PDB file of C-alpha atoms in Angstrom:
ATOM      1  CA  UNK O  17       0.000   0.000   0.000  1.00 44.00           C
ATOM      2  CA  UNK O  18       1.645   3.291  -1.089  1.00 43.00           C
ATOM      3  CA  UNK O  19       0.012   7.045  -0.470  1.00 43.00           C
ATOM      4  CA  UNK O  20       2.818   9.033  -1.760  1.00 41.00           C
ATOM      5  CA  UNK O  21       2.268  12.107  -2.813  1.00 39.00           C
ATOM      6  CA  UNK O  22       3.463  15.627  -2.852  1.00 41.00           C
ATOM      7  CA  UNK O  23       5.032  17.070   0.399  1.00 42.00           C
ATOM      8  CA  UNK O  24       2.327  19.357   0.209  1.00 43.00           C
ATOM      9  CA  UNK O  25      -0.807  17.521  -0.819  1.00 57.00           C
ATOM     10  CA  UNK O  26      -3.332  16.730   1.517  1.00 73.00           C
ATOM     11  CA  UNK O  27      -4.617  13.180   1.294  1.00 83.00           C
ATOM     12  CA  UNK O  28      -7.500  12.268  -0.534  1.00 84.00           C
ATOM     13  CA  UNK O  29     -10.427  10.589   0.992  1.00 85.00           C
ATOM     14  CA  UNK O  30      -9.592   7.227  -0.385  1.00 88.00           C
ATOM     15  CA  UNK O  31      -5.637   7.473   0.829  1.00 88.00           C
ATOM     16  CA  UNK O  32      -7.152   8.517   4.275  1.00 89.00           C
ATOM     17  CA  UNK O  33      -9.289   5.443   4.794  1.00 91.00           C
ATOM     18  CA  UNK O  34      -6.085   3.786   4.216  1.00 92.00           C
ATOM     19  CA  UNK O  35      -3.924   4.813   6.541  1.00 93.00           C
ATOM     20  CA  UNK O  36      -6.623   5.287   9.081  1.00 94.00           C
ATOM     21  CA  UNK O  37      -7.409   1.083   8.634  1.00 94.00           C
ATOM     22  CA  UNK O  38      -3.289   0.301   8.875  1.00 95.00           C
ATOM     23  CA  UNK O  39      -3.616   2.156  12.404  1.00 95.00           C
ATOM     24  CA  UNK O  40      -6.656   0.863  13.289  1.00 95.00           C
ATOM     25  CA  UNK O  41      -6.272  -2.860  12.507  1.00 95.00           C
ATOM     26  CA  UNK O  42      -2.436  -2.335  13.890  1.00 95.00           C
ATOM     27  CA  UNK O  43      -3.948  -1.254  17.097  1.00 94.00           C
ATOM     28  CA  UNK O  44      -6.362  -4.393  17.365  1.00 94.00           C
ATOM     29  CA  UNK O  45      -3.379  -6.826  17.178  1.00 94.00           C
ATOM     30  CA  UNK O  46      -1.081  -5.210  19.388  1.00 94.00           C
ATOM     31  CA  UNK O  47      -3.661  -4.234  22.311  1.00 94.00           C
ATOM     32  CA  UNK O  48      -4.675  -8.255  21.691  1.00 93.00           C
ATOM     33  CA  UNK O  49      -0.791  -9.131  21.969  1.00 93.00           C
ATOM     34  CA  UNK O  50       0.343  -7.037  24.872  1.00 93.00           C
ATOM     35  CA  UNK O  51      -3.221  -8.448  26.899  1.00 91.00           C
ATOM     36  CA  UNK O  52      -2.315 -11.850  26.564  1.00 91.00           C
ATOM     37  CA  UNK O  53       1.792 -11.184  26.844  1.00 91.00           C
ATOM     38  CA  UNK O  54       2.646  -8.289  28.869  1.00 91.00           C
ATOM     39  CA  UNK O  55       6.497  -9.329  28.473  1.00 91.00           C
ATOM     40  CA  UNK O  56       6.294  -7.785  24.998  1.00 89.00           C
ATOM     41  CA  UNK O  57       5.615  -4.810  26.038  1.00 91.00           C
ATOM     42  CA  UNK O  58       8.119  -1.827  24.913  1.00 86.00           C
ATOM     43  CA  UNK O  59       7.310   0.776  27.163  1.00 89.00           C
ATOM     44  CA  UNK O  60       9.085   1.623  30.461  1.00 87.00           C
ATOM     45  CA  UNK O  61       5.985   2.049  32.377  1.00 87.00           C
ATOM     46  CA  UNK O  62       4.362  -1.585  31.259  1.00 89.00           C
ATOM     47  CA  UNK O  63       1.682  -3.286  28.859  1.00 91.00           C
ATOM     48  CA  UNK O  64      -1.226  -1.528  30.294  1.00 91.00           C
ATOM     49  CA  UNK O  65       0.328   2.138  30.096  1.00 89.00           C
ATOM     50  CA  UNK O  66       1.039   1.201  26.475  1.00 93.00           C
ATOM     51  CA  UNK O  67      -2.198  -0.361  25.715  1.00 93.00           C
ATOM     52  CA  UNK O  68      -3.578   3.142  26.973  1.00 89.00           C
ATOM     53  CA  UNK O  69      -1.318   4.902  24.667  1.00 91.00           C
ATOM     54  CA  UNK O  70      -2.294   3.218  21.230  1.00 94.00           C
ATOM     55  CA  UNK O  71      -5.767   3.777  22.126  1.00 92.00           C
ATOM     56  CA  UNK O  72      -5.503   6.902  22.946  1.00 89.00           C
ATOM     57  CA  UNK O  73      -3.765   8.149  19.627  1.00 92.00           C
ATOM     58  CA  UNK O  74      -6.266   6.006  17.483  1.00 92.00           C
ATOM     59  CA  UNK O  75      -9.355   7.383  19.546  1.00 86.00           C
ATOM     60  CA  UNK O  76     -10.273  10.394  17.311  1.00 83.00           C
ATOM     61  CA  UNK O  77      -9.267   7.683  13.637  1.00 89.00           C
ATOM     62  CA  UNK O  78     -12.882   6.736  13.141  1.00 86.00           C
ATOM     63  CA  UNK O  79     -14.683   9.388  10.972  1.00 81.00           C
ATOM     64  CA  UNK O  80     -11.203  10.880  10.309  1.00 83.00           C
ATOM     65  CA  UNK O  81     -11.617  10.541   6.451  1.00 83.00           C
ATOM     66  CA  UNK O  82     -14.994  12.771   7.052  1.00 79.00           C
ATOM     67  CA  UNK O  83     -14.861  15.776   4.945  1.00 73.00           C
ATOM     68  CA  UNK O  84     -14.097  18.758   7.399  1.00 68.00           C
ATOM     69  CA  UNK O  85     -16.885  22.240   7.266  1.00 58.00           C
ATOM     70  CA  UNK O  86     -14.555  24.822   6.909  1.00 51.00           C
ATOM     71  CA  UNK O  87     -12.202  26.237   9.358  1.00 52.00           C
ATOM     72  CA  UNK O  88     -12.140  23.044  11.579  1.00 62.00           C
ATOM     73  CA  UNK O  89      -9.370  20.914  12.347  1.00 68.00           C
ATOM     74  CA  UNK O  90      -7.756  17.847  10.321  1.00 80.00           C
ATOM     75  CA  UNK O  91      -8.435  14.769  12.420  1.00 82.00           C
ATOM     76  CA  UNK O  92      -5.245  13.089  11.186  1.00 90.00           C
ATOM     77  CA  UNK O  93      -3.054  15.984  11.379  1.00 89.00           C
ATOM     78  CA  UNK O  94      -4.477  16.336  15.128  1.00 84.00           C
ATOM     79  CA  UNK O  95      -3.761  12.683  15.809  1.00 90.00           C
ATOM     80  CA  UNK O  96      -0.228  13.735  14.704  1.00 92.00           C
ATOM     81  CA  UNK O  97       0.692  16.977  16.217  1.00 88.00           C
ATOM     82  CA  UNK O  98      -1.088  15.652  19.890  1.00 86.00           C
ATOM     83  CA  UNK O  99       0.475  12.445  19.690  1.00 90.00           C
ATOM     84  CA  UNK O 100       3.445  11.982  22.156  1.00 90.00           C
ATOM     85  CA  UNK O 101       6.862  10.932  21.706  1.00 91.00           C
ATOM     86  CA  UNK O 102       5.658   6.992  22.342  1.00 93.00           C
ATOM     87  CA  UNK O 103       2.966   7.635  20.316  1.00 94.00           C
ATOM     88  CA  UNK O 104       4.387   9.351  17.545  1.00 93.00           C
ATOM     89  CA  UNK O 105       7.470   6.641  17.237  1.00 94.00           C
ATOM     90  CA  UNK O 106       4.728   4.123  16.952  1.00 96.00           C
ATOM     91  CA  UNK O 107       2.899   6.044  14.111  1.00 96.00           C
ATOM     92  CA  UNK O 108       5.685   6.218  12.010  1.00 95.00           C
ATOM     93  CA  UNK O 109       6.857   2.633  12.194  1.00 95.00           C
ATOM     94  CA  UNK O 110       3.121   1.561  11.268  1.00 96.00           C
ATOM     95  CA  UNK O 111       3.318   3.925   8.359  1.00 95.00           C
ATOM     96  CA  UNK O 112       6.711   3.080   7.147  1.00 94.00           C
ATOM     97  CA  UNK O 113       5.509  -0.480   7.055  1.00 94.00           C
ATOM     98  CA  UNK O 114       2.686  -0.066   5.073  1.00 93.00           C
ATOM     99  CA  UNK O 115       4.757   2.643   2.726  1.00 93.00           C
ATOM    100  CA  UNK O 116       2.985   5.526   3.779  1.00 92.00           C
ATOM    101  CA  UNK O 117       4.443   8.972   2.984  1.00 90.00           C
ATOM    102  CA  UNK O 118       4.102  11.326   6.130  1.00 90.00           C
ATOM    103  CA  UNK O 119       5.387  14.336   4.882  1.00 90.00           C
ATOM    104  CA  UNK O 120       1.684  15.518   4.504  1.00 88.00           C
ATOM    105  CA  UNK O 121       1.567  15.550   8.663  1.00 91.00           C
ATOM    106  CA  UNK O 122       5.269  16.093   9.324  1.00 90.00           C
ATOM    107  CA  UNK O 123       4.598  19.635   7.226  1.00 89.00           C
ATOM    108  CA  UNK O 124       1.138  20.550   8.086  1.00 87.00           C
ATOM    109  CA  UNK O 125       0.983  24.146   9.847  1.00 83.00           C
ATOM    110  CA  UNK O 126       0.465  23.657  13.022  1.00 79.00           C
ATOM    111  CA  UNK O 127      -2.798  24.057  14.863  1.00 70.00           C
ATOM    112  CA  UNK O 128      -3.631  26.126  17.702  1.00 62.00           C
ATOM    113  CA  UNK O 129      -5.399  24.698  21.276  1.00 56.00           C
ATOM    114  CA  UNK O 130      -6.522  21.571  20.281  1.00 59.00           C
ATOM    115  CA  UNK O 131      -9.891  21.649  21.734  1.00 72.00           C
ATOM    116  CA  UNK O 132     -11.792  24.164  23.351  1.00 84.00           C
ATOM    117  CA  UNK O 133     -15.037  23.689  25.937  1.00 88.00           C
ATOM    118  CA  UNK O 134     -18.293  22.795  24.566  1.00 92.00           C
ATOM    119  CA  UNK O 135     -20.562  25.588  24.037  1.00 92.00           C
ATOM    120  CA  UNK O 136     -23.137  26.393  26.134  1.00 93.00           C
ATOM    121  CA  UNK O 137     -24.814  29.311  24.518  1.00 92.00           C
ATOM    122  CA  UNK O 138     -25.846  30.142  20.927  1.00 92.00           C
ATOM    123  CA  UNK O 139     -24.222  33.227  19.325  1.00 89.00           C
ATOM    124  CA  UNK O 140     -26.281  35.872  16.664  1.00 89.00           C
ATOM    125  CA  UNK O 141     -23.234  34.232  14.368  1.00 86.00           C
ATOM    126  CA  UNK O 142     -23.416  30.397  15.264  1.00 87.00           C
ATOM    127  CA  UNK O 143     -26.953  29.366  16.335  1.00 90.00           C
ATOM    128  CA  UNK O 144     -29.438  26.787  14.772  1.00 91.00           C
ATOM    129  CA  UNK O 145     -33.032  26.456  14.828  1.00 92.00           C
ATOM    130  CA  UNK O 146     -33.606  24.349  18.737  1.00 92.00           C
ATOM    131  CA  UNK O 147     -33.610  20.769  18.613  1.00 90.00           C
ATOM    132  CA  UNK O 148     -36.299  18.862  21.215  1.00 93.00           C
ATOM    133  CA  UNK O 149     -35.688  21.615  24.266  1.00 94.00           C
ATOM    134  CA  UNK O 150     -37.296  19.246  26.343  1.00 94.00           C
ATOM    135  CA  UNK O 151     -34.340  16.510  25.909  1.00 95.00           C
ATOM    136  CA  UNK O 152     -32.258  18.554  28.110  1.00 97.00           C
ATOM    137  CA  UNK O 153     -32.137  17.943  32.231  1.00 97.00           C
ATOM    138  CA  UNK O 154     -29.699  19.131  34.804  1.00 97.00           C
ATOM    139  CA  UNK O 155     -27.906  16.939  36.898  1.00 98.00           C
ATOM    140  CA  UNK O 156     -25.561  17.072  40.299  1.00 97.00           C
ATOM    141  CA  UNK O 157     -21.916  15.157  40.452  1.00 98.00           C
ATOM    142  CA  UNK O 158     -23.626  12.470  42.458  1.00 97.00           C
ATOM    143  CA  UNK O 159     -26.741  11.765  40.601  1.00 98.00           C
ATOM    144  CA  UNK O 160     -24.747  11.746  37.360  1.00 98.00           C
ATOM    145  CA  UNK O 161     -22.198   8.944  39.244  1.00 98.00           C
ATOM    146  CA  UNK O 162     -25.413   6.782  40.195  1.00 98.00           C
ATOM    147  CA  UNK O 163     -26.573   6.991  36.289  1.00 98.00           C
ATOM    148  CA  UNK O 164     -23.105   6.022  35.036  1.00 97.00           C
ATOM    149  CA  UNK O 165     -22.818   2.997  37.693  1.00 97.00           C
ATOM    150  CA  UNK O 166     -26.435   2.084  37.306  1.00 97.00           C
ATOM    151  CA  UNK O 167     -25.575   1.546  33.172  1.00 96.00           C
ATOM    152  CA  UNK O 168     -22.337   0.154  34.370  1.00 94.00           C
ATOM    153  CA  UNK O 169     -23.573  -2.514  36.736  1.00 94.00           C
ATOM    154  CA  UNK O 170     -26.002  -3.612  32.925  1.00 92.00           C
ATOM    155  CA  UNK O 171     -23.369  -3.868  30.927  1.00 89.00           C
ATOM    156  CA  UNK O 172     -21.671  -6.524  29.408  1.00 83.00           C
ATOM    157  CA  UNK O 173     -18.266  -5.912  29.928  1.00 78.00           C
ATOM    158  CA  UNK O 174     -15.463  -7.831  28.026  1.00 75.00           C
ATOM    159  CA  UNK O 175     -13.162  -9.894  30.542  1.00 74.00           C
ATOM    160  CA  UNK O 176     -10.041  -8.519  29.122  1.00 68.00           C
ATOM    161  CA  UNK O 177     -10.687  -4.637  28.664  1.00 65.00           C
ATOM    162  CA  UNK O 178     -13.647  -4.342  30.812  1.00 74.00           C
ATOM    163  CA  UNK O 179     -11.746  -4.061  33.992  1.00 82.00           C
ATOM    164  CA  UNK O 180      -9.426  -0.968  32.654  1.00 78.00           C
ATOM    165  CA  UNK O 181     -12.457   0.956  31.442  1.00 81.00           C
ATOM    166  CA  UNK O 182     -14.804   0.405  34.841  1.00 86.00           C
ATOM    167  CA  UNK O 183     -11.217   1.666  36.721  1.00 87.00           C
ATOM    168  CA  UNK O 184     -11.080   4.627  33.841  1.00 88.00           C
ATOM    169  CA  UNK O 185     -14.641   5.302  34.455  1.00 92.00           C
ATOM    170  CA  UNK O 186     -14.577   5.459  38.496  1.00 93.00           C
ATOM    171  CA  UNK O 187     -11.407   7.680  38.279  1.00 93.00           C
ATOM    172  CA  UNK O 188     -13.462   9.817  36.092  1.00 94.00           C
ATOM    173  CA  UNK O 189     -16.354  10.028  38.299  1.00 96.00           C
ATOM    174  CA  UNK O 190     -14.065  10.697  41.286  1.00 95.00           C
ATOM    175  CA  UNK O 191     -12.941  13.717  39.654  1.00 96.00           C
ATOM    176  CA  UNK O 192     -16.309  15.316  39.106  1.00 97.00           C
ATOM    177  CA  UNK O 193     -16.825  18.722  40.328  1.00 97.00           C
ATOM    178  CA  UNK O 194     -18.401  18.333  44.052  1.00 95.00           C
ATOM    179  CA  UNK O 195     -20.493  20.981  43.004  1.00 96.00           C
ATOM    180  CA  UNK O 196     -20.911  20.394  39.592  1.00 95.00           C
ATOM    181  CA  UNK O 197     -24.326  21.213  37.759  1.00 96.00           C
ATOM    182  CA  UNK O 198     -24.154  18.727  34.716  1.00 98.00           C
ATOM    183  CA  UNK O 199     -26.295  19.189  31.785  1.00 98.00           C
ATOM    184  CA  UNK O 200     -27.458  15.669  29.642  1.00 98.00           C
ATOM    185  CA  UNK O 201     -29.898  15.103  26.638  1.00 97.00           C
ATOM    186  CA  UNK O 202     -29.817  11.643  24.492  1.00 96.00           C
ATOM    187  CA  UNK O 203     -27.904  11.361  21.327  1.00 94.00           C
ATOM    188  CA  UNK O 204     -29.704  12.079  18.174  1.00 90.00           C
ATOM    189  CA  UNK O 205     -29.212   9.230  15.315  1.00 85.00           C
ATOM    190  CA  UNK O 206     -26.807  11.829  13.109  1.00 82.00           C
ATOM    191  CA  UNK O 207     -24.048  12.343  15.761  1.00 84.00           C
ATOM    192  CA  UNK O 208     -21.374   9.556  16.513  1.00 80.00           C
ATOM    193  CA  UNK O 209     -22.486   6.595  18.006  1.00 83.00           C
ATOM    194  CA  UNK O 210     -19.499   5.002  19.814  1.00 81.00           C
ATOM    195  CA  UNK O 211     -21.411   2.109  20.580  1.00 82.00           C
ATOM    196  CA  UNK O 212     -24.960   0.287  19.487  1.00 85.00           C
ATOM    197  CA  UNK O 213     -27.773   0.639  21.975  1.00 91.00           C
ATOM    198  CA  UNK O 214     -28.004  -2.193  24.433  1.00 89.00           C
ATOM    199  CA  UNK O 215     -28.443  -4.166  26.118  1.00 91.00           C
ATOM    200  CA  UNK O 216     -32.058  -3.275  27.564  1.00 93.00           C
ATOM    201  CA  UNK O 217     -32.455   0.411  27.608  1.00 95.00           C
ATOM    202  CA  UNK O 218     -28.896   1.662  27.499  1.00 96.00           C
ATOM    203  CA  UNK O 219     -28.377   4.677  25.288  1.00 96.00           C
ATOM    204  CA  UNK O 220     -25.936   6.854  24.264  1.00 95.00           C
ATOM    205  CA  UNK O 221     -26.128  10.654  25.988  1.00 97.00           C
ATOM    206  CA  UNK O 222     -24.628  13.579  25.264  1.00 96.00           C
ATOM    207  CA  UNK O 223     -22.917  15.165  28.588  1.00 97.00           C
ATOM    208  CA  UNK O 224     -21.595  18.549  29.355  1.00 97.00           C
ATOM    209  CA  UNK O 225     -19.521  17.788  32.588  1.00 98.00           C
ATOM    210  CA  UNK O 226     -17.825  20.326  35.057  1.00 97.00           C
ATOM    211  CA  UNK O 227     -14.530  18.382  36.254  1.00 97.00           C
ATOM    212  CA  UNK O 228     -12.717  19.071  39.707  1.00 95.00           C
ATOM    213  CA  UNK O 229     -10.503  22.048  38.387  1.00 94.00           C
ATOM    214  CA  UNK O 230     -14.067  23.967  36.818  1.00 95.00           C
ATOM    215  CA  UNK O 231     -13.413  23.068  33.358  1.00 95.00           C
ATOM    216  CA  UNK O 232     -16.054  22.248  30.909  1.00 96.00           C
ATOM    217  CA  UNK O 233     -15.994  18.952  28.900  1.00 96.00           C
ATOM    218  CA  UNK O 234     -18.123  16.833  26.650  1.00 95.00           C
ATOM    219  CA  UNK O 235     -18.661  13.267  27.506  1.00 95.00           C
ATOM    220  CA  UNK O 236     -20.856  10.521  25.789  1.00 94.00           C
ATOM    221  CA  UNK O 237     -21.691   8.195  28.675  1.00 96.00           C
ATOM    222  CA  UNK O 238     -24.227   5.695  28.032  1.00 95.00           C
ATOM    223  CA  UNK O 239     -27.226   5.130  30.750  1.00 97.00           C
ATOM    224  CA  UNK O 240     -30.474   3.505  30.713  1.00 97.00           C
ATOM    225  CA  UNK O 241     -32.900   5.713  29.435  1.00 97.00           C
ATOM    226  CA  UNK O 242     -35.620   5.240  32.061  1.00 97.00           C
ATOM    227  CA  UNK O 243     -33.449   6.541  34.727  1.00 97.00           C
ATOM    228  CA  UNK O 244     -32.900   9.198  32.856  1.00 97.00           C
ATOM    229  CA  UNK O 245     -36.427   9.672  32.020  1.00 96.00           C
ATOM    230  CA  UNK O 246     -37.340   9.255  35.718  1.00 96.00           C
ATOM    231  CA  UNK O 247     -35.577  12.377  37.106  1.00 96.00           C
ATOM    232  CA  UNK O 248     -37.095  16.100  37.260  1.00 92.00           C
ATOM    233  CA  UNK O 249     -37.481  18.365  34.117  1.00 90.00           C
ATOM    234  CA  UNK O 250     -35.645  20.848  36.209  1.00 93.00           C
ATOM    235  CA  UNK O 251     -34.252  23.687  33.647  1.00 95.00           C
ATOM    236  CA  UNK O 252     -36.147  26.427  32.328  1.00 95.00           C
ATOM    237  CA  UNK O 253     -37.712  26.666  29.158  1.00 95.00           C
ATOM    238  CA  UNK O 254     -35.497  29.458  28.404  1.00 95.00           C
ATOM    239  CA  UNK O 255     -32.207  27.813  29.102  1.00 96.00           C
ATOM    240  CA  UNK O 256     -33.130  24.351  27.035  1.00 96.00           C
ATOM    241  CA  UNK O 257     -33.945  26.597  23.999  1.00 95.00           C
ATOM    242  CA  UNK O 258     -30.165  28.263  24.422  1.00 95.00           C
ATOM    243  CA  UNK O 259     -28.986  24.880  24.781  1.00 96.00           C
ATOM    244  CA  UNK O 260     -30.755  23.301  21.573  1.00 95.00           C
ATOM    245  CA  UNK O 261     -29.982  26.073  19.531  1.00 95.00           C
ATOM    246  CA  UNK O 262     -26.311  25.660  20.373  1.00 94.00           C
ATOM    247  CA  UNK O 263     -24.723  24.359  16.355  1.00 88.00           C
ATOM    248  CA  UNK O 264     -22.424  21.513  16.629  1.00 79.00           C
ATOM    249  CA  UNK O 265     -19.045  21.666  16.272  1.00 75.00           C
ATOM    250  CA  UNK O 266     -15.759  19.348  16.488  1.00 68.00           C
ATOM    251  CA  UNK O 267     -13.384  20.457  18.818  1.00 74.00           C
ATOM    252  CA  UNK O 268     -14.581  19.942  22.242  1.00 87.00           C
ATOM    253  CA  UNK O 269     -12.280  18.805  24.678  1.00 89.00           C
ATOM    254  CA  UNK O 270     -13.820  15.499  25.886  1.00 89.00           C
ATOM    255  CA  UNK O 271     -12.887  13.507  28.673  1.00 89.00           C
ATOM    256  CA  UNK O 272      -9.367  11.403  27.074  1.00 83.00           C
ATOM    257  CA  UNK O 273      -8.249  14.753  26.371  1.00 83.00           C
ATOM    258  CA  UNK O 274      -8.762  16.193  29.693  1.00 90.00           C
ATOM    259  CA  UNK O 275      -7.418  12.960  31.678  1.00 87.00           C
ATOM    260  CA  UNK O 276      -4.369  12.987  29.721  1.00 79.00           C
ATOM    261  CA  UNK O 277      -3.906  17.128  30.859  1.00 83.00           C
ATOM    262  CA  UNK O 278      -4.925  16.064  34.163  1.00 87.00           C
ATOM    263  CA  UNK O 279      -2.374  13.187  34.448  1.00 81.00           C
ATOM    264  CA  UNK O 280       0.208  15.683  32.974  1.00 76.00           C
ATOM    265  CA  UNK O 281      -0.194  18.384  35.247  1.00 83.00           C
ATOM    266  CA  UNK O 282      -0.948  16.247  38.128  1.00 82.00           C
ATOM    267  CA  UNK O 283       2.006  13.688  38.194  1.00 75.00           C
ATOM    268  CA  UNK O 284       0.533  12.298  41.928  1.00 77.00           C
ATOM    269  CA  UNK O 285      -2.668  11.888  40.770  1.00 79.00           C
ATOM    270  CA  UNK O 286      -2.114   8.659  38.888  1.00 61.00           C
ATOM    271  CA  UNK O 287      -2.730   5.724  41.718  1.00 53.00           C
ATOM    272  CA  UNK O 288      -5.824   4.413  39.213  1.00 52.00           C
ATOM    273  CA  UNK O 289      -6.469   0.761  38.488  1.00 46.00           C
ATOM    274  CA  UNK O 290      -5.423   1.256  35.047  1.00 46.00           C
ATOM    275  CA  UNK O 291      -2.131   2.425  35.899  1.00 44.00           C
ATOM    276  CA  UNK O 292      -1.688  -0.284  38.883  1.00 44.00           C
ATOM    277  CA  UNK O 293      -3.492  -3.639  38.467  1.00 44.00           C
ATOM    278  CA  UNK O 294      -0.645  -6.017  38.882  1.00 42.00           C
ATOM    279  CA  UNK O 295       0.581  -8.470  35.283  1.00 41.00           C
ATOM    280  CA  UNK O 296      -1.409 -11.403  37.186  1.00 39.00           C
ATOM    281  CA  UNK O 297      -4.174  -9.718  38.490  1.00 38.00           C
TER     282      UNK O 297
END
């Protein structure tokens, strides 16, 4: 498979579905390998740190070879320029295998703040007629944490991976803001879906979540939907129309991108499951 082109081309559609399905199916293999041999594992921290790392640089692949509205960012160029030194070592050798040319990403200008917070408000500028105002609830830190582990406890969780993501999850919830006022509304059918529905009632739902340091983040948990139908319409008809006439956009910091910041900043803060379940746990 070859995609070379001009240093300063941009990749066509087709060439990005390429390279995004050599990462991808790369990825598959060696988070299979390094689950079932954590010997082979080339980073200094261990398998699961490096598991963590190649799905964290693939995370934002799917939908990558999406055409872009104008003015928004490159998914594979911000795979690239966000990607770490681990991460972008093990880009390059997955490219150089498959005969990829990278000068497209090596020489792309670079782009500011990855991600900014969700918006909360429609501008005169950026607005859109409201979608279903009445989707929209309010939620505290700990009602939000009894949705998430009331889906959680439903789930059917794979006995490999499963464990890392509940320990991901319950760090996640731990760092909620105490006083954190939480907005939700279900997924509509043209957004991403990360994952089907199911099983029973679980859906996808949008989140705007206030973390422990007051910043603003988009999550996609999925809950059961008559839980969330079950609690109090309890925002006014004023604020859901500002909130459904909010346009979408694509770069909102979600919550990968704020853990890794987190984790970054906070060097301490990093006694989580994921980081400490022992090779023959």
């Amino acid at each position: 498979m070859h995609l070379r082109r001009k240093p300063s081309s941009r990749w066509s559609r087709d060439q990005r579905r390429a390279a995004i399905a050599v990462l991808l199916s790369a990825a598959m293999i060696e988070i299979r390998a390094l689950a079932s041999r954590p010997d082979r594992s080339n980073h200094p921290e261990g398998h699961l740190a490096e598991i963590r790392l190649i799905a964290d640089v693939c995370h934002n692949l799917p939908g990558a070879d999406q055409p872009r509205p104008v003015g928004e960012y490159d998914g594979l160029v911000y795979t690239w320029q966000t990607a770490n030194d681990f991460q972008r070592s093990w880009l390059r050798k997955h490219f150089a295998q498959a005969g990829i040319d990278t000068a497209f990403l090596e020489q792309a200008p670079l782009l500011p703040r990855p991600a900014t917070a969700p918006d909360t408000r429609p501008t005169w500028k950026h607005w859109q007629f409201p979608r279903d105002p009445k989707a929209f609830i309010a939620v505290n830190s700990m009602t939000l944490a009894n949705l998430v582990r009331r889906a959680q406890a439903v789930e059917h969780h794979d006995p490999t991976y499963g464990p890392v993501r509940t320990a991901f999850i319950e760090w996640f919830l731990d760092h909620l803001h105490p006083d954190g006022r939480h907005i939700l509304r279900l997924s509509r059918q043209d957004e991403t879906q990360f994952r089907p529905d199911g099983p029973g009632d679980l859906r996808q739902y949008r989140a705007l979540v206030i973390m422990s340091d007051g910043a603003l983040i988009v999550d996609h948990p999925r809950l059961r939907a008559t839980d969330v139908a079950a609690l109090p319409s309890n925002l006014f008809l004023l604020r859901r129309l500002q909130l459904a006439a909010v346009p979408p956009r694509g770069r909102e910091r979600d919550a990968g991108l704020w853990a890794r910041h987190h984790r970054a900043t906070h060097p301490a803060c990093r006694d989580w499951t994921v980081l400490n379940t022992p090779d023959d746990a």
